[in-house]
Coordinates of C-alpha atoms in Angstrom, one line a residue:
M343 CA 86.3 83.9 -68.3
H344 CA 83.6 81.3 -66.6
R345 CA 80.9 80.9 -69.2
N346 CA 77.5 80.5 -67.2
T347 CA 75.6 77.0 -68.5
D348 CA 72.6 77.5 -66.3
L349 CA 69.7 76.7 -68.4
P350 CA 67.3 79.5 -70.0
F351 CA 64.0 77.3 -69.1
Q352 CA 61.9 76.4 -66.3
I353 CA 60.4 73.1 -66.3
P354 CA 56.4 73.1 -64.8
L355 CA 54.9 70.1 -63.3
L356 CA 52.8 68.2 -65.7
R357 CA 49.4 67.3 -64.7
P358 CA 47.5 65.3 -66.9
S359 CA 43.7 65.8 -67.2
I360 CA 40.9 63.1 -66.0
H361 CA 39.8 62.7 -69.6
A362 CA 43.7 62.1 -70.5
R363 CA 44.2 59.7 -67.9
R364 CA 41.1 57.8 -69.4
A365 CA 42.1 57.7 -72.8
N366 CA 45.5 56.5 -71.8
I367 CA 47.0 58.6 -74.7
V368 CA 50.4 59.1 -75.7
V369 CA 51.6 62.5 -74.4
K370 CA 55.0 64.3 -75.2
F371 CA 56.5 66.5 -72.1
Q372 CA 59.6 68.2 -71.3
D373 CA 61.8 66.4 -68.6
P374 CA 63.8 68.5 -65.8
Y375 CA 66.8 69.0 -68.3
G376 CA 64.6 70.3 -70.9
F377 CA 64.5 66.8 -73.3
M378 CA 61.2 66.2 -75.0
V379 CA 59.9 62.7 -74.2
E380 CA 57.2 60.6 -75.4
G381 CA 55.5 58.4 -73.1
N382 CA 52.1 57.4 -71.6
V383 CA 50.1 59.1 -68.7
D384 CA 51.6 56.5 -66.3
D385 CA 55.0 57.9 -66.9
V386 CA 53.9 61.2 -66.3
N387 CA 52.9 60.3 -63.3
I388 CA 55.8 58.7 -62.3
L389 CA 57.9 61.8 -62.9
N390 CA 55.8 63.5 -60.9
D391 CA 56.0 61.0 -57.9
V392 CA 59.7 60.9 -58.7
R393 CA 59.7 64.8 -58.3
E394 CA 58.0 64.3 -54.9
K395 CA 60.8 61.9 -54.0
M396 CA 63.6 64.1 -54.9
R397 CA 62.0 67.1 -52.6
E398 CA 61.9 64.5 -49.5
R399 CA 65.5 63.7 -50.6
D400 CA 66.6 67.0 -51.0
K401 CA 65.7 67.9 -47.4
V402 CA 68.0 65.4 -46.0
W403 CA 71.1 66.9 -47.6
W404 CA 70.4 70.3 -47.1
A405 CA 69.9 69.6 -43.5
M406 CA 73.2 68.0 -43.5
E407 CA 74.4 71.1 -45.6
A408 CA 73.1 73.3 -42.4
S409 CA 74.2 71.1 -39.5
K410 CA 77.5 70.1 -40.8
G411 CA 78.5 73.0 -43.2
D412 CA 79.5 73.1 -46.8
N413 CA 81.6 70.3 -48.2
W414 CA 80.6 68.0 -45.1
Y415 CA 80.7 65.0 -47.5
M416 CA 84.6 65.5 -47.9
Q417 CA 85.0 64.7 -44.8
A418 CA 83.5 61.3 -44.9
V419 CA 86.2 60.8 -48.0
S420 CA 89.0 62.1 -45.9
S421 CA 87.7 59.3 -43.3
S422 CA 87.6 56.5 -45.7
T423 CA 91.1 57.4 -46.9
A424 CA 92.3 57.3 -43.0
A425 CA 90.3 54.2 -42.1
A426 CA 92.7 52.4 -45.0
A427 CA 95.6 53.6 -42.8
L428 CA 94.3 53.1 -39.5
K429 CA 93.0 49.6 -39.3
S430 CA 94.2 48.9 -35.9
S431 CA 92.6 52.4 -34.5
L432 CA 90.0 52.9 -32.2
R433 CA 88.3 55.4 -34.5
F434 CA 88.3 52.5 -37.7
S435 CA 84.7 51.8 -37.2
F436 CA 83.6 55.1 -36.7
L437 CA 85.1 56.1 -40.1
V438 CA 83.9 53.2 -42.2
N439 CA 80.4 53.9 -41.0
A440 CA 80.9 57.6 -41.8
N441 CA 81.8 56.4 -45.5
M442 CA 79.2 54.0 -46.1
A443 CA 76.6 56.6 -44.7
L444 CA 77.8 58.8 -47.4
K445 CA 77.8 56.0 -49.8
K446 CA 74.1 55.1 -48.7
L447 CA 72.9 58.6 -49.3
I448 CA 74.7 59.4 -52.8
R449 CA 73.2 55.6 -53.9
K450 CA 69.8 57.4 -53.0
G451 CA 70.5 60.4 -55.4
I452 CA 72.2 63.7 -55.1
P453 CA 69.9 66.7 -55.2
P454 CA 70.0 68.5 -58.5
G455 CA 70.6 71.7 -56.6
L456 CA 73.5 70.3 -55.1
R457 CA 75.1 68.1 -57.8
P458 CA 77.6 70.3 -59.5
K459 CA 79.8 71.1 -56.5
V460 CA 79.2 67.7 -55.0
W461 CA 80.6 65.8 -58.5
F462 CA 83.1 68.5 -58.4
S463 CA 84.2 67.7 -54.9
L464 CA 84.0 63.9 -54.7
S465 CA 85.0 63.0 -58.4
G466 CA 88.5 64.7 -58.0
A467 CA 88.1 67.3 -60.3
A468 CA 88.0 70.4 -58.1
K469 CA 91.9 68.7 -57.0
K470 CA 92.8 68.1 -61.0
K471 CA 91.9 71.6 -61.4
S472 CA 94.0 72.9 -58.3
T473 CA 97.1 71.4 -60.0
V474 CA 97.2 74.2 -63.0
P475 CA 96.7 77.9 -63.1
D476 CA 93.4 79.5 -62.7
S477 CA 93.6 80.4 -66.5
Y478 CA 94.3 77.0 -68.0
Y479 CA 91.0 76.1 -69.5
D480 CA 91.0 79.4 -71.3
D481 CA 94.4 79.5 -72.3
L482 CA 93.7 76.3 -73.9
T483 CA 90.5 76.9 -75.7
S484 CA 92.3 80.4 -77.1
A485 CA 95.5 78.4 -78.0
V486 CA 93.6 75.7 -80.3
Q487 CA 90.8 78.0 -81.7
G488 CA 90.9 77.3 -85.3
R489 CA 93.3 74.5 -85.3
V490 CA 92.0 71.9 -87.3
T491 CA 92.7 68.1 -86.7
P492 CA 90.8 64.5 -87.5
A493 CA 89.3 65.2 -84.0
T494 CA 87.7 68.3 -84.7
K495 CA 86.5 67.5 -88.0
Q496 CA 84.8 64.6 -86.1
I497 CA 83.5 67.0 -83.6
D498 CA 81.9 69.4 -86.0
H499 CA 80.4 66.4 -87.8
D500 CA 79.0 64.9 -84.2
L501 CA 77.5 68.4 -82.9
P502 CA 74.3 68.7 -85.2
R503 CA 73.4 64.7 -83.8
T504 CA 74.0 65.8 -80.0
F505 CA 70.6 65.5 -78.7
P506 CA 69.0 67.2 -81.6
G507 CA 65.8 69.4 -80.6
H508 CA 67.0 70.4 -76.9
P509 CA 66.2 74.0 -76.4
W510 CA 70.0 74.9 -75.3
L511 CA 72.0 72.1 -76.6
D512 CA 70.8 72.1 -80.0
T513 CA 71.6 75.8 -80.5
P514 CA 74.4 78.0 -81.8
E515 CA 75.8 78.7 -77.9
G516 CA 74.7 75.1 -76.8
H517 CA 76.8 73.7 -80.0
A518 CA 79.8 76.2 -79.2
A519 CA 79.9 75.2 -75.4
V520 CA 80.2 71.6 -76.2
R521 CA 82.9 72.0 -79.3
R522 CA 85.1 74.1 -76.9
V523 CA 84.8 71.5 -74.3
L524 CA 85.5 68.4 -76.6
V525 CA 88.2 70.4 -78.6
G526 CA 90.0 71.4 -75.5
Y527 CA 90.0 68.1 -74.1
S528 CA 91.1 66.7 -77.4
F529 CA 94.2 68.6 -77.4
R530 CA 94.9 67.9 -73.8
D531 CA 94.7 64.2 -74.2
S532 CA 96.2 63.2 -78.0
D533 CA 96.0 59.7 -77.0
V534 CA 91.9 59.8 -76.5
G535 CA 92.0 63.0 -78.6
Y536 CA 87.6 62.4 -79.5
C537 CA 85.4 59.4 -79.5
Q538 CA 82.0 59.5 -80.6
G539 CA 79.9 59.2 -77.5
L540 CA 81.8 61.8 -75.5
N541 CA 79.7 64.5 -77.2
Y542 CA 76.5 63.0 -75.4
V543 CA 78.7 62.9 -72.0
A544 CA 79.9 66.4 -72.5
A545 CA 76.8 67.6 -73.3
L546 CA 75.0 66.4 -70.1
L547 CA 77.8 67.7 -67.9
L548 CA 77.4 71.0 -69.3
L549 CA 73.5 70.8 -68.3
V550 CA 74.6 69.9 -64.7
M551 CA 77.5 71.8 -63.8
K552 CA 77.6 75.7 -63.2
T553 CA 80.3 76.6 -65.5
E554 CA 81.7 75.2 -68.9
E555 CA 85.1 75.2 -67.3
E556 CA 83.6 72.8 -64.5
A557 CA 82.4 70.8 -67.2
F558 CA 85.5 70.2 -68.9
W559 CA 87.4 69.2 -65.8
M560 CA 84.7 66.8 -64.9
L561 CA 85.1 65.2 -68.6
A562 CA 88.7 65.0 -67.4
V563 CA 88.7 63.3 -64.3
L564 CA 86.2 61.0 -65.9
L565 CA 88.4 60.0 -68.5
E566 CA 91.7 60.3 -66.5
N567 CA 90.6 59.0 -63.5
V568 CA 86.9 57.1 -63.3
L569 CA 87.0 55.3 -66.2
V570 CA 89.6 52.8 -67.6
N571 CA 92.2 54.7 -69.8
D572 CA 91.5 52.6 -72.7
C573 CA 88.0 53.0 -73.2
Y574 CA 88.3 55.8 -75.9
T575 CA 91.0 55.1 -77.7
D576 CA 91.6 54.5 -81.5
N577 CA 90.8 50.7 -81.3
L578 CA 88.4 51.2 -78.5
S579 CA 90.3 48.2 -76.8
G580 CA 88.9 49.1 -73.5
C581 CA 85.4 48.9 -74.8
H582 CA 85.9 45.6 -76.5
V583 CA 87.3 44.3 -72.8
D584 CA 84.3 45.8 -70.9
Q585 CA 81.9 44.1 -73.4
R586 CA 83.6 40.5 -72.5
V587 CA 83.5 41.3 -69.2
F588 CA 80.1 42.1 -68.7
K589 CA 79.0 39.0 -71.2
D590 CA 80.6 36.9 -68.6
L591 CA 79.1 38.4 -65.9
L592 CA 75.6 38.1 -67.7
T593 CA 76.5 34.3 -68.0
K594 CA 77.1 34.0 -64.1
K595 CA 74.0 36.2 -63.0
C596 CA 71.4 35.1 -65.5
P597 CA 72.5 31.6 -66.8
R598 CA 69.1 30.9 -68.6
L599 CA 69.1 34.3 -70.3
S600 CA 72.5 34.4 -71.4
A601 CA 71.9 31.1 -73.1
H602 CA 68.6 31.6 -74.7
L603 CA 70.4 35.2 -76.3
D604 CA 73.2 33.0 -77.3
A605 CA 70.9 30.8 -79.1
I606 CA 68.8 33.4 -80.9
G607 CA 72.0 35.1 -82.2
F608 CA 71.9 38.2 -80.0
D609 CA 75.5 39.7 -78.7
V610 CA 75.2 42.0 -75.8
S611 CA 77.4 44.6 -77.6
L612 CA 74.0 45.2 -79.7
V613 CA 72.9 47.4 -77.0
A614 CA 75.8 47.7 -74.4
T615 CA 78.5 49.3 -76.6
E616 CA 76.2 52.5 -76.7
W617 CA 75.7 52.3 -73.2
F618 CA 79.3 52.3 -72.0
L619 CA 80.6 54.7 -74.3
C620 CA 77.6 57.3 -73.8
L621 CA 77.5 56.3 -69.8
F622 CA 73.8 55.7 -70.6
S623 CA 73.2 59.0 -71.6
K624 CA 71.8 58.1 -74.7
S625 CA 69.7 55.1 -73.5
L626 CA 68.5 56.3 -70.0
P627 CA 65.9 59.2 -69.3
S628 CA 68.0 62.2 -68.1
E629 CA 67.5 62.2 -64.2
T630 CA 68.0 58.2 -64.4
T631 CA 71.4 59.0 -65.9
M632 CA 72.1 61.6 -63.4
R633 CA 71.6 59.1 -60.7
V634 CA 73.8 56.6 -62.2
W635 CA 76.4 59.0 -62.6
D636 CA 76.4 60.3 -59.1
V637 CA 77.1 56.9 -57.9
L638 CA 79.9 56.8 -61.2
F639 CA 81.6 59.8 -59.8
Y640 CA 82.0 58.4 -56.1
E641 CA 82.3 54.6 -56.9
G642 CA 83.7 54.6 -60.1
A643 CA 82.9 52.5 -63.2
S644 CA 81.8 49.1 -61.7
V645 CA 78.0 50.9 -61.7
L646 CA 78.0 50.7 -65.1
F647 CA 77.9 46.9 -64.8
Y648 CA 75.7 46.8 -62.3
V649 CA 73.0 49.2 -64.2
A650 CA 73.7 46.9 -67.5
L651 CA 73.0 43.9 -65.5
A652 CA 69.9 45.3 -64.2
V653 CA 68.2 46.1 -67.4
F654 CA 68.7 42.6 -68.5
K655 CA 67.3 41.3 -65.3
I656 CA 64.2 43.5 -64.8
K657 CA 63.3 42.1 -68.1
E658 CA 64.8 38.3 -67.8
E659 CA 61.6 36.9 -68.4
E660 CA 60.2 38.6 -70.9
L661 CA 63.6 38.2 -72.9
L662 CA 63.1 34.6 -72.4
M663 CA 60.3 34.2 -74.7
T664 CA 61.4 36.3 -77.3
H665 CA 62.7 34.3 -80.8
H666 CA 64.6 36.9 -82.9
V667 CA 67.2 39.6 -82.3
G668 CA 65.2 42.2 -83.1
D669 CA 62.4 41.6 -80.5
A670 CA 65.1 41.5 -77.6
I671 CA 66.6 44.4 -78.8
K672 CA 63.0 46.4 -78.9
I673 CA 62.3 44.9 -75.7
I674 CA 65.8 46.4 -73.9
Q675 CA 65.5 49.6 -75.8
N676 CA 61.8 50.3 -74.4
T677 CA 63.0 49.3 -71.2
T678 CA 65.8 51.8 -70.8
H679 CA 64.0 54.5 -72.5
H680 CA 61.0 54.5 -70.1
Q681 CA 63.1 54.2 -67.2
F682 CA 61.7 57.2 -65.5
D683 CA 62.0 56.0 -61.8
P684 CA 65.6 55.7 -61.0
D685 CA 65.0 53.9 -57.7
D686 CA 63.7 51.2 -59.5
L687 CA 66.5 50.4 -62.0
L688 CA 69.2 51.1 -59.1
T689 CA 67.3 48.9 -56.4
V690 CA 67.9 46.1 -58.6
A691 CA 71.3 47.3 -59.3
F692 CA 72.6 47.4 -55.8
E693 CA 70.2 44.9 -54.1
K694 CA 70.2 41.7 -56.6
I695 CA 73.5 42.5 -58.7
S696 CA 76.4 44.3 -57.1
F697 CA 76.8 41.7 -54.4
M698 CA 77.6 39.4 -56.8
T699 CA 80.1 40.9 -59.0
T700 CA 83.6 39.5 -59.3
N701 CA 86.8 41.8 -58.9
L702 CA 86.1 43.9 -62.0
S703 CA 90.0 44.8 -62.3
K704 CA 90.9 41.0 -62.3
Q705 CA 88.3 40.4 -65.2
R706 CA 89.3 43.0 -67.3
K707 CA 93.0 41.8 -67.1
K708 CA 91.8 38.5 -68.1
Q709 CA 90.1 39.6 -70.8
E710 CA 92.7 42.1 -72.3
T711 CA 94.9 39.7 -73.4
V712 CA 92.2 37.9 -75.8
V713 CA 91.0 41.3 -77.0
M714 CA 94.6 42.8 -77.7
A715 CA 95.4 39.3 -79.6
E716 CA 92.1 40.0 -81.7
L717 CA 92.7 43.3 -82.3
D718 CA 96.1 42.9 -83.2
Q719 CA 95.3 39.9 -85.8
R720 CA 92.4 42.0 -87.6
L721 CA 95.1 44.8 -88.0
R722 CA 97.5 42.0 -89.8
R723 CA 94.8 40.7 -91.5
L724 CA 94.1 44.6 -92.6
N725 CA 97.7 45.6 -93.6
T726 CA 97.8 41.9 -95.8
S727 CA 94.5 43.1 -97.8
K728 CA 95.9 46.7 -98.5
L729 CA 99.4 45.1 -99.6
S730 CA 97.7 42.8 -101.9
V731 CA 95.3 45.3 -103.6
T732 CA 98.4 47.6 -104.0
S733 CA 100.5 44.9 -105.8

């Protein structure tokens, strides 16, 4: 059984009146994924401009589909793999160029109409699905139906808080779909089970992918292959490591800003924890989030650091003027919530940030030792405290 998740609504192009432009009033409007957004008329105009750019970008992708056939992008992926093994070959330069061209296209954005199949192929989700029987997902959801675990209890608690007010996600049908995906995965991988933040990720995957089953496999490849495997464990060790790596990168890229934020008592984890756990799904407008995920499913988790650094870089001068933690948080949240043009953010991320990032794997290993020691010490203190209470 393949449950279709096509959205039952259409989003019209919003055209503010001349009077509204003059008044510069705050308006509410629905974005392409059905989310209600509050902004000013400038925001609406930016969204309309983004739609126009999307149409031009879409023409390029559809032209590639017509000239090179379905799944043409997988040829570049195969070429990239072959290039790694054929560095002495005369074809090496051609193979690398094919991969770089695809990388550039993806960074400019995958058309919404092609996004489901491109993500499913490039991420490795299709390959992962092919290793099990066709009935795997339906068998899994049927087998776990009615079973209660700490994970299922937390999922049920979080469902009403997952994008409340959305015209499909915040309905019995939407809740049921998100629940099946999350509960199913919690039984597939008991080490992860369920972690708060995954509800938002699963919900957005359901809005993009054509079927519930495909959303499940996208979640699986995300947690098992794209992200590091300790991000969503019980102690969130991977998330703690990422926060430390990010703080180090901010210090290297924006030393003045990093020193200033330390001076006013601002810790990057105040905003970045949600970014990394929810993969920006709660922070950025939906299409901007999708553009980040376009790169995430092809290039890997490094894009999360590039984008996080870009947010601080964009508002660096304004943040240097703050004197209180609350003011800094307000600036950052306002920036992310109104980042309606993905190109503005991603241009900074890729042209001013990505080139300077060091080997993230090496950075993570460096921080893992420190984080695990701290978590172990915290656990010992907790156990000691429990013993003193019971004695």
